[in-house]
XYZ file of N, CA and C in Angstrom:
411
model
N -60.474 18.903 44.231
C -59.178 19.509 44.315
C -59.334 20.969 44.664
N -58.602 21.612 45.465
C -58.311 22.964 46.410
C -58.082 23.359 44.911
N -58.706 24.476 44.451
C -58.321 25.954 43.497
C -56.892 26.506 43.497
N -56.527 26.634 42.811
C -54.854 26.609 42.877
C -55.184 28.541 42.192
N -54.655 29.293 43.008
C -54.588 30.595 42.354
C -53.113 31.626 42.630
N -52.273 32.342 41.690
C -51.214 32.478 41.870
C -50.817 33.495 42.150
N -51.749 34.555 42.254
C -51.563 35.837 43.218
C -51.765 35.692 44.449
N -52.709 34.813 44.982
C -52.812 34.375 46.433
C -51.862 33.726 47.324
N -50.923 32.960 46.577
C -50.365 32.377 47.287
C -48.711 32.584 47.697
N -48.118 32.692 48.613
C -47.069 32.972 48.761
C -45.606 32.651 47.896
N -44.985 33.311 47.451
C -44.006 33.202 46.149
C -42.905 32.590 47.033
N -41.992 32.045 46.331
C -40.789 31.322 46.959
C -39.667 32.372 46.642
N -38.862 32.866 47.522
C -37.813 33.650 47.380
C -36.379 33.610 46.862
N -35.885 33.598 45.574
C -34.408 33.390 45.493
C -33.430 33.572 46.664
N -32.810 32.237 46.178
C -31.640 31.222 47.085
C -30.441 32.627 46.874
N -30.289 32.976 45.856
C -28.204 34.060 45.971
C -29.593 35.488 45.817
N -28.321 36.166 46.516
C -28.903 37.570 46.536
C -27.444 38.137 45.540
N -28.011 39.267 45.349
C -26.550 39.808 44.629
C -26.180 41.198 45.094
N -25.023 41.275 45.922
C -24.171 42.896 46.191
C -25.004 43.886 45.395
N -24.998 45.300 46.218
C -25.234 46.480 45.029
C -24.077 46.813 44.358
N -24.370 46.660 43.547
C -23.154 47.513 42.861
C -21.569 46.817 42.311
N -22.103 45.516 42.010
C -21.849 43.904 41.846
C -20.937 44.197 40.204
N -21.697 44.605 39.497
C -21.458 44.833 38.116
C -20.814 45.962 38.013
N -20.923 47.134 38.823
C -20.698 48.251 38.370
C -19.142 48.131 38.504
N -18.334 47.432 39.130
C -16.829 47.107 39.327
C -16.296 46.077 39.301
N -17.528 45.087 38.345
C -16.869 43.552 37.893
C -16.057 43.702 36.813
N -15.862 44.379 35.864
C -15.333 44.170 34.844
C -13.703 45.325 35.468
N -13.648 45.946 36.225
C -12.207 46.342 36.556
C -11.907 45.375 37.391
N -12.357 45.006 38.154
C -11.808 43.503 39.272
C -11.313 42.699 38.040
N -12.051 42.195 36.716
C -11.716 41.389 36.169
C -10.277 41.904 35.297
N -10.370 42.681 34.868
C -8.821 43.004 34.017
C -7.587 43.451 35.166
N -8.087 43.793 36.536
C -6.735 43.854 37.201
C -6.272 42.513 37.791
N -7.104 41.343 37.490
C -6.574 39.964 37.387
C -5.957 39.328 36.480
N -6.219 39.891 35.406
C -5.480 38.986 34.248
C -4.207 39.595 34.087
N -3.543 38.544 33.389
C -2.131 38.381 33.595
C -1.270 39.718 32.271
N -1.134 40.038 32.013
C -0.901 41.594 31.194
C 0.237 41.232 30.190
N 0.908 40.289 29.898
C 1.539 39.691 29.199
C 1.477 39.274 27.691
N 1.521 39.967 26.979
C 1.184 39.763 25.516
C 1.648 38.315 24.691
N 0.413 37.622 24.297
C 0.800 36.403 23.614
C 1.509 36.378 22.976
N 2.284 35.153 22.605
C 3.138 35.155 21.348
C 2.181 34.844 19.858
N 2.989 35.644 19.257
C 2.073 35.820 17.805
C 2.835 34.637 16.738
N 1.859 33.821 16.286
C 2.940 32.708 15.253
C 1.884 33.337 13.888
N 2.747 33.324 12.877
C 2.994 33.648 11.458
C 1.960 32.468 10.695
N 0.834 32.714 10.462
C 0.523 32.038 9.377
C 1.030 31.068 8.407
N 1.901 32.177 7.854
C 2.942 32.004 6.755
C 3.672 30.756 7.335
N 4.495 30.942 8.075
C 5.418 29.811 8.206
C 4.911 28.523 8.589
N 3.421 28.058 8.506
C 3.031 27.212 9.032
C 2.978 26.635 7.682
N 2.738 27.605 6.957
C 2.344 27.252 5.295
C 3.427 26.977 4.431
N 4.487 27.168 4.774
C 5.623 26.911 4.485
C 5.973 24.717 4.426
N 6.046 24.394 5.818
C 6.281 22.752 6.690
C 4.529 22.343 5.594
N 3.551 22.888 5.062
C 2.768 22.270 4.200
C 3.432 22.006 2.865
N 3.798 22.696 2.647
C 4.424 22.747 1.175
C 5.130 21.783 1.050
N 6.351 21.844 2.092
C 7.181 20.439 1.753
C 6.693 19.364 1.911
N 5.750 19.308 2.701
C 5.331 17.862 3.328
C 4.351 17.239 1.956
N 3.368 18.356 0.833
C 3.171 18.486 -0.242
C 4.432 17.896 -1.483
N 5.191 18.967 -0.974
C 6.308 18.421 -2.052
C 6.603 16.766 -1.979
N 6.888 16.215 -0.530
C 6.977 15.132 -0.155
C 6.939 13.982 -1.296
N 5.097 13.919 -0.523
C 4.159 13.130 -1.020
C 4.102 12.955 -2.332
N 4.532 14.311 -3.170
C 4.189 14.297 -4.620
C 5.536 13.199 -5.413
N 6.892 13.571 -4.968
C 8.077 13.017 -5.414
C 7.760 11.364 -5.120
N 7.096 11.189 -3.434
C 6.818 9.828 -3.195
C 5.964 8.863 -4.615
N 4.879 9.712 -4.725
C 3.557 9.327 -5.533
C 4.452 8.498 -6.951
N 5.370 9.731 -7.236
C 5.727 9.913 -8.909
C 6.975 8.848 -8.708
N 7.738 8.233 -7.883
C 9.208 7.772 -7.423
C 8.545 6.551 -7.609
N 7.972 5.912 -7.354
C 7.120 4.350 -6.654
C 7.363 3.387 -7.745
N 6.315 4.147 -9.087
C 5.620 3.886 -10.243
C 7.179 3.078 -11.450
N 7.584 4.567 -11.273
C 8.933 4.835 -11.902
C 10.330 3.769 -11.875
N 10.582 3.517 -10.002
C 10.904 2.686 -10.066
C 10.511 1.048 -9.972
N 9.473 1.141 -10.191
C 8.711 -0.503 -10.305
C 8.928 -0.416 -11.958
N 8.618 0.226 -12.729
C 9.253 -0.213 -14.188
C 10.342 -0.549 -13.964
N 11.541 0.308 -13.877
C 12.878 0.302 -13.844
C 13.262 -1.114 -13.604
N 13.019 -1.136 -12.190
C 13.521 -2.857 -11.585
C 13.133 -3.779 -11.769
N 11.488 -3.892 -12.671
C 11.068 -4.989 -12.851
C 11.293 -5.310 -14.523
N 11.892 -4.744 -15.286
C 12.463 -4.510 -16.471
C 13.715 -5.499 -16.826
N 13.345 -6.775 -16.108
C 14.542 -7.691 -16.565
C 14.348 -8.142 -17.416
N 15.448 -8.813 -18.124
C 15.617 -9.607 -19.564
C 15.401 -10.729 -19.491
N 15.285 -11.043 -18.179
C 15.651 -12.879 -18.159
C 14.317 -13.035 -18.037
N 14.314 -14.608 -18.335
C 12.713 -15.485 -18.004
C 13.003 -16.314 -16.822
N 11.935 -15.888 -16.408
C 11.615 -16.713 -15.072
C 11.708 -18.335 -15.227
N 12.031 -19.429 -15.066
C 12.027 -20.648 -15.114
C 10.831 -21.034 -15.243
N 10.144 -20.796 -14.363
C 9.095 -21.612 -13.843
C 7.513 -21.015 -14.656
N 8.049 -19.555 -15.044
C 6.685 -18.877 -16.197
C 6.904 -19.560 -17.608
N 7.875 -19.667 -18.155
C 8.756 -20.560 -18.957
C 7.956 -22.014 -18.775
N 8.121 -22.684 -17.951
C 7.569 -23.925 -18.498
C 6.528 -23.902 -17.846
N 5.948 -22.991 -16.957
C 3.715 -22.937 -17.585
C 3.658 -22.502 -18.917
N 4.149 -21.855 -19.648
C 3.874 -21.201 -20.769
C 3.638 -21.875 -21.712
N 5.313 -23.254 -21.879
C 5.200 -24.515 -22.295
C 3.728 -25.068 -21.966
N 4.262 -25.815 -21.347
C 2.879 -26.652 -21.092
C 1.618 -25.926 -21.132
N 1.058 -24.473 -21.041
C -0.372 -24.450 -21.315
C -0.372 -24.399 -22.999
N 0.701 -23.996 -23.530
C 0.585 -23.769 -24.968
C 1.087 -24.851 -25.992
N 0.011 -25.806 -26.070
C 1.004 -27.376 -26.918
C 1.410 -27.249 -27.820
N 1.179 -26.122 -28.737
C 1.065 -25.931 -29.996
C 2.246 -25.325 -30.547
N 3.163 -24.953 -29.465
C 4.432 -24.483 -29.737
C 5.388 -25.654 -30.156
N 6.074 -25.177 -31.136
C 7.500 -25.939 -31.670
C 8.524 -25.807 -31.082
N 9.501 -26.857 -31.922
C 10.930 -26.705 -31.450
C 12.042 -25.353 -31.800
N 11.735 -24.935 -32.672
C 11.778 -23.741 -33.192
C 11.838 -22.579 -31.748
N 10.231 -22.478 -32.193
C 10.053 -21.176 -30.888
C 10.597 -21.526 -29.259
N 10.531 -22.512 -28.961
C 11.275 -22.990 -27.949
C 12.760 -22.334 -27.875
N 13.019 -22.834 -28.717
C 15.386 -22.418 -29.526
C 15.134 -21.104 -29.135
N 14.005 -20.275 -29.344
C 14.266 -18.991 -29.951
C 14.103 -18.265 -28.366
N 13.398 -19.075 -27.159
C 13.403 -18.764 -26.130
C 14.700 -19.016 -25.684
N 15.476 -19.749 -25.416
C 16.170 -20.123 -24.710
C 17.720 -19.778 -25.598
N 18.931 -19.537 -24.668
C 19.870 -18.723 -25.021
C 20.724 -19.600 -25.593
N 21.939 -19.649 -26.143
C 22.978 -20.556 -26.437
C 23.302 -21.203 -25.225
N 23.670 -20.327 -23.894
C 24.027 -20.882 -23.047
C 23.250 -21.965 -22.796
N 22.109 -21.458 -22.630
C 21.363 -22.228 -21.784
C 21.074 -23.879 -22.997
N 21.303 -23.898 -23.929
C 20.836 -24.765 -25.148
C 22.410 -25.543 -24.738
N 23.450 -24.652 -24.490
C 24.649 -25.613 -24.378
C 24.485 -26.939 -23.090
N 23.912 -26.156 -21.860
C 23.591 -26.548 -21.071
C 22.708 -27.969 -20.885
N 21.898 -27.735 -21.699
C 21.079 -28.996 -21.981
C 21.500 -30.259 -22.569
N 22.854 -29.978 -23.396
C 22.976 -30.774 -24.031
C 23.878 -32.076 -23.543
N 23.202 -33.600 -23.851
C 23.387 -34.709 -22.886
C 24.285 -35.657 -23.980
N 25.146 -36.098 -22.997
C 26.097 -36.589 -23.491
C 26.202 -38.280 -23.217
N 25.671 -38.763 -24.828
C 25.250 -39.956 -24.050
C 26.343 -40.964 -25.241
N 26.828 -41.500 -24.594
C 27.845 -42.476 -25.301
C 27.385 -44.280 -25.316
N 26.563 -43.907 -26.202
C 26.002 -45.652 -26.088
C 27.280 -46.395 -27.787
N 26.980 -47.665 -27.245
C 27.260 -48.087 -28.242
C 26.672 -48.868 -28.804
N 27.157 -49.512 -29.899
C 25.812 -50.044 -30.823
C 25.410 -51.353 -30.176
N 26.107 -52.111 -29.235
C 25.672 -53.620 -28.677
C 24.515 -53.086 -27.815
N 24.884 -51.712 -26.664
C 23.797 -51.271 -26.178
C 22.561 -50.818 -26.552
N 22.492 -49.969 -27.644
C 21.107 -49.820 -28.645
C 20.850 -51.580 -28.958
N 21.667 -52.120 -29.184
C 20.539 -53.235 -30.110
C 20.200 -54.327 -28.723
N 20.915 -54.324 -27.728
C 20.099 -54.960 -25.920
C 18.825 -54.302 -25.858
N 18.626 -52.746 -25.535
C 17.404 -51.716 -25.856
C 16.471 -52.350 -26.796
N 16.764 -52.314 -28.105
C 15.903 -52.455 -28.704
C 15.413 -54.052 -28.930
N 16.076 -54.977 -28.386
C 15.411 -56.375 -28.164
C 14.659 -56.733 -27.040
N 15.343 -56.119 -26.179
C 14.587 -56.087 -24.781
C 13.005 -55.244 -24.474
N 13.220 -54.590 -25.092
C 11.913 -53.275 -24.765
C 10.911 -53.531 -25.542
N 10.024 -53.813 -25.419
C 8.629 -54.421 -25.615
C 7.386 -53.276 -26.302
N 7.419 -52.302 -26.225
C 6.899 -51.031 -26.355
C 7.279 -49.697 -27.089
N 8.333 -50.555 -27.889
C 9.093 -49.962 -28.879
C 8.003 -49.178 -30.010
N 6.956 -50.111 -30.158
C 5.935 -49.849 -31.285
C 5.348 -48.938 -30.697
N 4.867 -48.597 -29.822
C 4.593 -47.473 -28.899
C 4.774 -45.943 -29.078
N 5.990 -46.269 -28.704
C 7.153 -44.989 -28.948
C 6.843 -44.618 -29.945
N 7.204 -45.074 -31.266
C 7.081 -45.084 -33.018
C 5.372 -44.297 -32.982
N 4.763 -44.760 -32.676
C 3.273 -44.070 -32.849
C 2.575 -43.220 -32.551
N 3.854 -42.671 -30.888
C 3.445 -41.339 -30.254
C 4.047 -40.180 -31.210
């Protein structure tokens, strides 16, 4: 390989040349271009202001939610249907605590109006086979 030495050999010349005197009147060229018009100045403050409420907002939202989910979910009545899971997971309940769930109305409501007469009980009870059954449950 040819000796590579770097004072000997011819230097490559920069591509832009630059004006004399380039700098010495760049920076007045540059401010008699710009536009001389004073920005508008916005207030800190009032930005801090549209935080606050939007603060306030959120906070009334947070505390409102809670407040009214008690309120509205604060009914008296029983659900039907929690009512008799309640029944049925709990066997051990009486007739008693039952009464004590359920309102007059609703006890009026239930009540069945059955007009047999005695030829009909004693057809029933000759006919029905499983009578002893019944008696033992």
């Amino acid at each position: 390989m040819k000796p590579f030495k770097l004072d000997n050999e011819p230097k490559i010349t920069q591509g832009f040349t630059m004006p004399e005197g380039y700098f010495d009147s760049f920076t007045d060229k540059v401010l008699t271009q710009l536009n001389k018009e004073e920005p508008k100045v916005i207030s800190i403050f009032s930005r801090r202001k549209t935080w606050y409420y939007a603060a306030a907002a959120v906070v009334v939202m947070l505390l409102s939610v809670p407040i009214y989910t008690n309120y509205a979910t604060s009914s008296e009545e029983v659900d039907a249907v929690a009512l008799e899971d309640y029944i049925n997971n709990h066997t051990t309940i009486s007739d008693d605590e039952i009464a004590d769930l359920l309102d007059k109305e609703d006890l009026e409501k239930m009540k069945l109006e059955l007009n047999l007469e005695d030829e009909a009980v004693e057809d029933i009870l000759l006919n029905n086979t499983d009578l002893e059954q019944y008696i033992i449950d």
